[in-house]
Amino acid sequence: MIEFKNIHKSFEDVHAVDGVSLNIEEGELFGFIGPDGAGKTTLFRMLNSLLIPDEGEISLFGLDPVKEYKKVRQIIGYMPGKFSLYYDLSIEENLQFFATVFGTTIEANYHLIEDIYKQIEPFKNRPAGKLSGGMKQKLALSCALIHKPRLLLLDEPTTGVDAVSRREFWEMLQKLKEKGITIVVSTPYMDEAGLCDRVALMQNGKIHAVAPPSEIVAQFSDPLYSIKVENNYKSLQALRQWEHCENVYPFGETLHYLDKRNDVDGKDIEAYLSSQQLVFDHVELIQPDIEDCFIALTHKVG
Amino acid sequence: MEKKKVITVENLVKKFGNFTANDNLNFHVDQGEIFGFLGANGAGKTTAMRILCGLSAPTSGKVDVAGFDVSHQSEEVKKRIGYMSQKFSLFEDLSVWENMRFFATVYGLSAKVFKERGEQLLHKLNLFEERKRLVSTLSLGWKQKLAFSVAILHQPSIVFLDEPTGGVDPITRRQFWEMIYEAADNGITVFVTTHYMDEAEYCDRVTIMVDGRIDALGTPSELKKQFNAASMNDVFLALAR
């Protein structure tokens, strides 16, 4: 188990992590979800022994990342948000390097990386600096896995990667989880949050909720309306100025709307849009998804 | 009513040696439209976008942007467009105001016009108090909003956005898209590439490029219907996988 107990970390006057306590089970696929600057990376860097907390304790499978940092580093595979491999080494040389540093060989753990690595193996002599975003990501994951870590720590692994590669990447994480590797991942993308066993919603250094994605969605009880209009921009402005509007935001081709009243009827919204000379296609009551929950939580916290 | 076309692309082909990066592209974009340009890494999006911006000449075909032919009048094209990329758009070691002044000068804005528009912009972005801060100290979300504002400071007829929103959360991305809506509402045409299919749904029309060709073109609703898919993500996976 991984335990965070009342973790604090400040940089000058910025309280980056502000009293975080939570547990992650061994074998779990756990996601940290939050905006840029929420404190996700700082928390990750304390877990992997690169930063020391100002206050609080972390236990990683019984190890203390401050006192036992050498042991901790042996069992973690870390993929930082910024591509951090050697640009002037080839794919194969990078992998060889990481295997050697951790006292192992590519052959010994090839079974772990085979599915990902075989996709980039045809280009194994190409320098890492000349790879596409999707290929860099696959190489970085291979390098993070080559010493067979107990914990895989991935900081925003899919930023800048296309939809097909992102899908493949998450399928790969599911396979690694089945092999018993604990995976902790951060992401700003809500469709990815839905693929985790549990997620923590993080903002301004604090954790607002920890639960399986389905439970977070189930806790959302306010009536949510989907509105399809002709002009999104003008309709957004008009709805925001309506006294009953709690929140309204673009959502795909539609707008999502929350009312301050609990008993609002779709007809009321239609009447308001008509009174503002706005053309609409439909107003309908819908079920929220995880993205609506994230927006509602951060809206309330402000 | 016939809308004014601000981009027309006819039989565009671009080859690098034996490699065909753009294989006979045909499409147009209307004034004030938000046009999404999608495709996997390596599908040929960046090549096409560089041609539309006048940075690279087509091997064959005819491309008109803002009323000028990109092959022969690329300097005229460049004056009438704005460009923002996730990779580079602002100088990190200049302040907010210095960045704005730099781009305003490049696009030939007079000092008087710049001061007026620049201050108005800072107030709108709530960045007036931060105008002397180095761009490197701003959050990613603020950088993106500022970069977009700077790209349209000279009121171009078209703004090109190359993966503008990588790495930001749902709320910041929505604030960014509202700025795009506003620009489009003011008549600026928005040409945008993204890897995020939920953003594709914000566009008026989208194209999806696969291996140098355009494999789909239409409104998000039309494409979802055509591919019998629930979301643009499913449309994209059906085509690109």
Short mmCIF file of C-alpha atoms in Angstrom, two decimals, chain A residues 21-291:
data_model
loop_
_atom_site.label_atom_id
_atom_site.label_comp_id
_atom_site.label_asym_id
_atom_site.label_seq_id
_atom_site.Cartn_x
_atom_site.Cartn_y
_atom_site.Cartn_z
CA SER A 21 -3.78 12.33 2.99
CA LEU A 22 -4.81 9.27 1.02
CA ASN A 23 -4.08 5.58 0.46
CA ILE A 24 -3.48 3.72 -2.79
CA GLU A 25 -3.80 -0.08 -2.79
CA GLU A 26 -1.18 -2.34 -4.30
CA GLY A 27 -2.25 -3.37 -7.82
CA GLU A 28 -4.51 -0.38 -8.29
CA LEU A 29 -4.68 1.89 -11.35
CA PHE A 30 -5.03 5.24 -9.60
CA GLY A 31 -5.48 8.64 -11.25
CA PHE A 32 -4.74 12.17 -10.05
CA ILE A 33 -6.97 14.59 -11.93
CA GLY A 34 -6.56 18.33 -11.73
CA PRO A 35 -5.69 21.55 -13.50
CA ASP A 36 -2.21 22.79 -14.30
CA GLY A 37 -0.66 23.91 -11.01
CA ALA A 38 -2.85 21.71 -8.79
CA GLY A 39 0.21 20.10 -7.16
CA LYS A 40 0.16 16.74 -8.95
CA THR A 41 3.78 16.83 -10.10
CA THR A 42 5.03 18.03 -6.69
CA LEU A 43 3.21 15.15 -5.01
CA PHE A 44 4.73 12.68 -7.50
CA ARG A 45 8.22 14.03 -6.91
CA MET A 46 7.86 13.53 -3.16
CA LEU A 47 6.62 9.97 -3.69
CA ASN A 48 9.60 9.10 -5.90
CA SER A 49 12.15 10.64 -3.47
CA LEU A 50 13.17 13.61 -5.65
CA LEU A 51 11.64 16.13 -3.21
CA ILE A 52 11.38 16.08 0.58
CA PRO A 53 8.01 17.04 2.15
CA ASP A 54 8.00 20.04 4.55
CA GLU A 55 5.60 18.11 6.75
CA GLY A 56 3.92 14.69 6.83
CA GLU A 57 4.95 11.15 5.97
CA ILE A 58 4.85 8.93 2.92
CA SER A 59 5.04 5.17 3.04
CA LEU A 60 5.66 3.31 -0.20
CA PHE A 61 5.09 -0.43 0.35
CA GLY A 62 6.51 0.16 3.85
CA LEU A 63 9.50 2.21 2.66
CA ASP A 64 10.16 5.84 3.58
CA PRO A 65 11.14 7.83 0.43
CA VAL A 66 13.21 10.24 2.56
CA LYS A 67 15.31 7.76 4.56
CA GLU A 68 15.20 4.80 2.19
CA TYR A 69 15.43 6.66 -1.09
CA LYS A 70 17.87 4.19 -2.61
CA LYS A 71 15.48 1.28 -2.15
CA VAL A 72 12.54 3.41 -3.31
CA ARG A 73 14.27 4.32 -6.55
CA GLN A 74 14.84 0.61 -7.28
CA ILE A 75 11.14 -0.20 -7.24
CA ILE A 76 9.72 2.83 -9.06
CA GLY A 77 9.44 3.34 -12.79
CA TYR A 78 8.97 7.09 -13.34
CA MET A 79 7.87 8.76 -16.54
CA PRO A 80 8.08 12.55 -16.07
CA GLY A 81 5.72 14.92 -17.87
CA LYS A 82 8.53 16.29 -19.95
CA PHE A 83 10.30 13.84 -22.29
CA SER A 84 13.56 13.19 -20.44
CA LEU A 85 15.47 10.57 -22.41
CA TYR A 86 18.75 11.14 -24.23
CA TYR A 87 18.00 12.79 -27.57
CA ASP A 88 21.31 11.81 -29.12
CA LEU A 89 21.07 8.15 -28.15
CA SER A 90 19.06 5.76 -30.31
CA ILE A 91 15.92 3.99 -29.14
CA GLU A 92 17.89 0.85 -28.37
CA GLU A 93 20.75 2.72 -26.66
CA ASN A 94 18.33 4.55 -24.36
CA LEU A 95 16.70 1.29 -23.34
CA GLN A 96 20.07 -0.40 -22.87
CA PHE A 97 21.22 2.51 -20.72
CA PHE A 98 18.26 2.32 -18.34
CA ALA A 99 18.51 -1.47 -18.08
CA THR A 100 22.21 -1.22 -17.17
CA VAL A 101 21.72 1.55 -14.61
CA PHE A 102 19.21 -0.65 -12.80
CA GLY A 103 21.53 -3.67 -12.98
CA THR A 104 19.42 -5.72 -15.37
CA THR A 105 19.26 -6.52 -19.09
CA ILE A 106 16.72 -5.87 -21.84
CA GLU A 107 16.33 -9.65 -22.28
CA ALA A 108 15.49 -10.30 -18.61
CA ASN A 109 12.33 -8.18 -18.66
CA TYR A 110 11.56 -8.10 -22.36
CA HIS A 111 8.20 -9.79 -21.73
CA LEU A 112 7.02 -6.69 -19.84
CA ILE A 113 7.73 -4.23 -22.63
CA GLU A 114 7.27 -6.50 -25.64
CA ASP A 115 3.80 -5.21 -26.65
CA ILE A 116 4.94 -1.58 -26.71
CA TYR A 117 8.55 -1.98 -27.73
CA LYS A 118 7.89 -4.14 -30.78
CA GLN A 119 5.98 -1.18 -32.27
CA ILE A 120 9.09 1.02 -32.18
CA GLU A 121 11.70 -1.73 -32.63
CA PRO A 122 11.81 -1.32 -36.46
CA PHE A 123 13.25 2.17 -35.77
CA LYS A 124 15.62 1.10 -32.98
CA ASN A 125 18.64 2.83 -34.51
CA ARG A 126 16.89 6.20 -34.80
CA PRO A 127 17.94 8.90 -32.29
CA ALA A 128 15.26 9.55 -29.65
CA GLY A 129 15.26 13.25 -30.56
CA LYS A 130 13.88 12.42 -34.01
CA LEU A 131 10.84 10.43 -32.90
CA SER A 132 7.18 11.47 -33.15
CA GLY A 133 5.21 12.22 -29.97
CA GLY A 134 3.59 8.78 -29.91
CA MET A 135 6.92 6.98 -30.40
CA LYS A 136 8.66 9.03 -27.69
CA GLN A 137 5.89 8.08 -25.31
CA LYS A 138 6.29 4.37 -26.11
CA LEU A 139 10.03 4.55 -25.62
CA ALA A 140 9.69 6.45 -22.33
CA LEU A 141 7.25 3.82 -21.04
CA SER A 142 9.62 1.02 -22.11
CA CYS A 143 12.51 2.69 -20.26
CA ALA A 144 10.37 3.17 -17.13
CA LEU A 145 9.43 -0.53 -17.15
CA ILE A 146 12.71 -2.24 -18.02
CA HIS A 147 13.73 -2.86 -14.38
CA LYS A 148 10.32 -4.43 -13.57
CA PRO A 149 9.15 -1.78 -11.07
CA ARG A 150 6.47 -2.47 -8.45
CA LEU A 151 5.10 1.03 -8.96
CA LEU A 152 4.78 2.79 -12.29
CA LEU A 153 4.47 6.57 -11.83
CA LEU A 154 3.27 8.44 -14.94
CA ASP A 155 3.04 12.24 -14.94
CA GLU A 156 0.68 13.40 -17.72
CA PRO A 157 1.88 10.69 -20.10
CA THR A 158 -0.47 11.46 -23.01
CA THR A 159 -0.12 15.21 -23.53
CA GLY A 160 0.45 15.92 -27.24
CA VAL A 161 -0.25 12.35 -28.34
CA ASP A 162 -2.95 11.54 -30.90
CA ALA A 163 -6.22 9.76 -30.06
CA VAL A 164 -5.17 6.39 -31.47
CA SER A 165 -1.87 6.33 -29.54
CA ARG A 166 -3.68 7.46 -26.39
CA ARG A 167 -6.12 4.56 -26.71
CA GLU A 168 -3.27 2.08 -27.21
CA PHE A 169 -1.40 3.54 -24.26
CA TRP A 170 -4.33 3.04 -21.90
CA GLU A 171 -4.88 -0.51 -23.17
CA MET A 172 -1.22 -1.11 -22.34
CA LEU A 173 -1.72 0.23 -18.79
CA GLN A 174 -4.59 -2.24 -18.29
CA LYS A 175 -2.29 -5.11 -19.31
CA LEU A 176 0.45 -3.95 -16.93
CA LYS A 177 -2.08 -3.72 -14.13
CA GLU A 178 -3.05 -7.35 -14.81
CA LYS A 179 0.60 -8.25 -14.29
CA GLY A 180 0.31 -6.85 -10.76
CA ILE A 181 2.11 -3.53 -11.26
CA THR A 182 0.63 -0.64 -9.27
CA ILE A 183 0.07 2.35 -11.56
CA VAL A 184 -0.30 5.96 -10.45
CA VAL A 185 -1.03 8.40 -13.26
CA SER A 186 -1.89 12.08 -13.52
CA THR A 187 -3.89 13.57 -16.37
CA PRO A 188 -5.86 16.69 -17.26
CA TYR A 189 -8.11 14.60 -19.56
CA MET A 190 -11.41 13.41 -18.20
CA ASP A 191 -11.93 10.57 -20.67
CA GLU A 192 -8.76 9.03 -19.23
CA ALA A 193 -9.96 9.56 -15.66
CA GLY A 194 -12.86 7.24 -16.46
CA LEU A 195 -10.40 4.40 -17.14
CA CYS A 196 -8.87 4.44 -13.62
CA ASP A 197 -10.00 2.21 -10.73
CA ARG A 198 -10.15 5.26 -8.48
CA VAL A 199 -9.39 8.93 -9.02
CA ALA A 200 -8.45 11.83 -6.75
CA LEU A 201 -9.66 15.26 -7.84
CA MET A 202 -6.93 17.73 -6.93
CA GLN A 203 -6.91 21.52 -6.98
CA ASN A 204 -4.79 24.21 -5.28
CA GLY A 205 -2.74 21.56 -3.46
CA LYS A 206 -5.77 19.88 -1.89
CA ILE A 207 -7.69 16.67 -2.63
CA HIS A 208 -11.43 17.31 -3.05
CA ALA A 209 -12.67 13.77 -3.65
CA VAL A 210 -11.30 10.23 -3.90
CA ALA A 211 -13.58 7.57 -5.38
CA PRO A 212 -14.14 5.29 -8.37
CA PRO A 213 -15.21 7.39 -11.39
CA SER A 214 -18.69 5.79 -11.41
CA GLU A 215 -19.23 6.84 -7.79
CA ILE A 216 -18.17 10.42 -8.48
CA VAL A 217 -20.71 10.54 -11.30
CA ALA A 218 -23.42 8.98 -9.10
CA GLN A 219 -22.90 11.68 -6.45
CA PHE A 220 -23.88 14.38 -8.93
CA SER A 221 -27.52 15.05 -8.09
CA ASP A 222 -28.41 18.42 -9.65
CA PRO A 223 -30.49 18.47 -12.84
CA LEU A 224 -28.19 18.97 -15.83
CA TYR A 225 -29.49 20.19 -19.19
CA SER A 226 -27.96 19.81 -22.61
CA ILE A 227 -28.85 22.67 -24.93
CA LYS A 228 -28.21 22.62 -28.68
CA VAL A 229 -28.27 26.11 -30.10
CA GLU A 230 -27.42 27.79 -33.37
CA ASN A 231 -24.88 30.25 -31.95
CA ASN A 232 -22.89 28.92 -29.00
CA TYR A 233 -21.11 32.18 -28.21
CA LYS A 234 -24.18 34.43 -28.09
CA SER A 235 -26.20 31.80 -26.19
CA LEU A 236 -23.46 31.37 -23.57
CA GLN A 237 -23.37 35.12 -22.96
CA ALA A 238 -27.15 35.33 -22.69
CA LEU A 239 -27.51 32.35 -20.35
CA ARG A 240 -24.76 33.64 -18.05
CA GLN A 241 -26.70 36.85 -17.61
CA TRP A 242 -29.87 35.00 -16.62
CA GLU A 243 -30.55 35.34 -12.89
CA HIS A 244 -31.29 31.60 -12.50
CA CYS A 245 -28.07 30.40 -14.12
CA GLU A 246 -25.74 28.51 -11.77
CA ASN A 247 -23.24 27.52 -14.47
CA VAL A 248 -23.17 27.09 -18.25
CA TYR A 249 -20.30 25.86 -20.41
CA PRO A 250 -19.61 24.47 -23.89
CA PHE A 251 -19.76 20.68 -24.08
CA GLY A 252 -19.03 19.20 -27.49
CA GLU A 253 -21.61 20.47 -29.96
CA THR A 254 -23.93 21.53 -27.15
CA LEU A 255 -23.97 23.68 -24.02
CA HIS A 256 -24.39 22.18 -20.56
CA TYR A 257 -26.53 24.18 -18.19
CA LEU A 258 -27.15 24.07 -14.41
CA ASP A 259 -29.90 26.10 -12.79
CA LYS A 260 -29.98 27.59 -9.28
CA ARG A 261 -33.52 26.27 -8.83
CA ASN A 262 -34.01 22.57 -8.05
CA ASP A 263 -37.32 22.23 -9.87
CA VAL A 264 -36.39 23.90 -13.16
CA ASP A 265 -38.22 22.66 -16.23
CA GLY A 266 -36.69 22.50 -19.71
CA LYS A 267 -39.63 24.61 -20.91
CA ASP A 268 -38.43 27.53 -18.72
CA ILE A 269 -35.05 27.43 -20.41
CA GLU A 270 -36.64 27.26 -23.86
CA ALA A 271 -38.83 30.24 -23.01
CA TYR A 272 -35.81 32.25 -21.88
CA LEU A 273 -33.84 31.43 -25.04
CA SER A 274 -36.81 32.46 -27.19
CA SER A 275 -37.19 35.72 -25.25
CA GLN A 276 -33.55 36.46 -26.13
CA GLN A 277 -34.19 35.73 -29.85
CA LEU A 278 -31.82 32.76 -29.72
CA VAL A 279 -32.47 29.84 -32.04
CA PHE A 280 -32.23 26.42 -30.39
CA ASP A 281 -32.64 22.85 -31.58
CA HIS A 282 -33.41 21.17 -28.26
CA VAL A 283 -33.16 21.45 -24.46
CA GLU A 284 -33.00 18.10 -22.68
CA LEU A 285 -32.30 16.69 -19.24
CA ILE A 286 -29.20 14.47 -19.35
CA GLN A 287 -26.98 12.31 -17.15
CA PRO A 288 -23.66 13.95 -16.21
CA ASP A 289 -20.31 12.42 -17.06
CA ILE A 290 -17.04 12.68 -15.13
CA GLU A 291 -16.14 15.96 -16.85
#
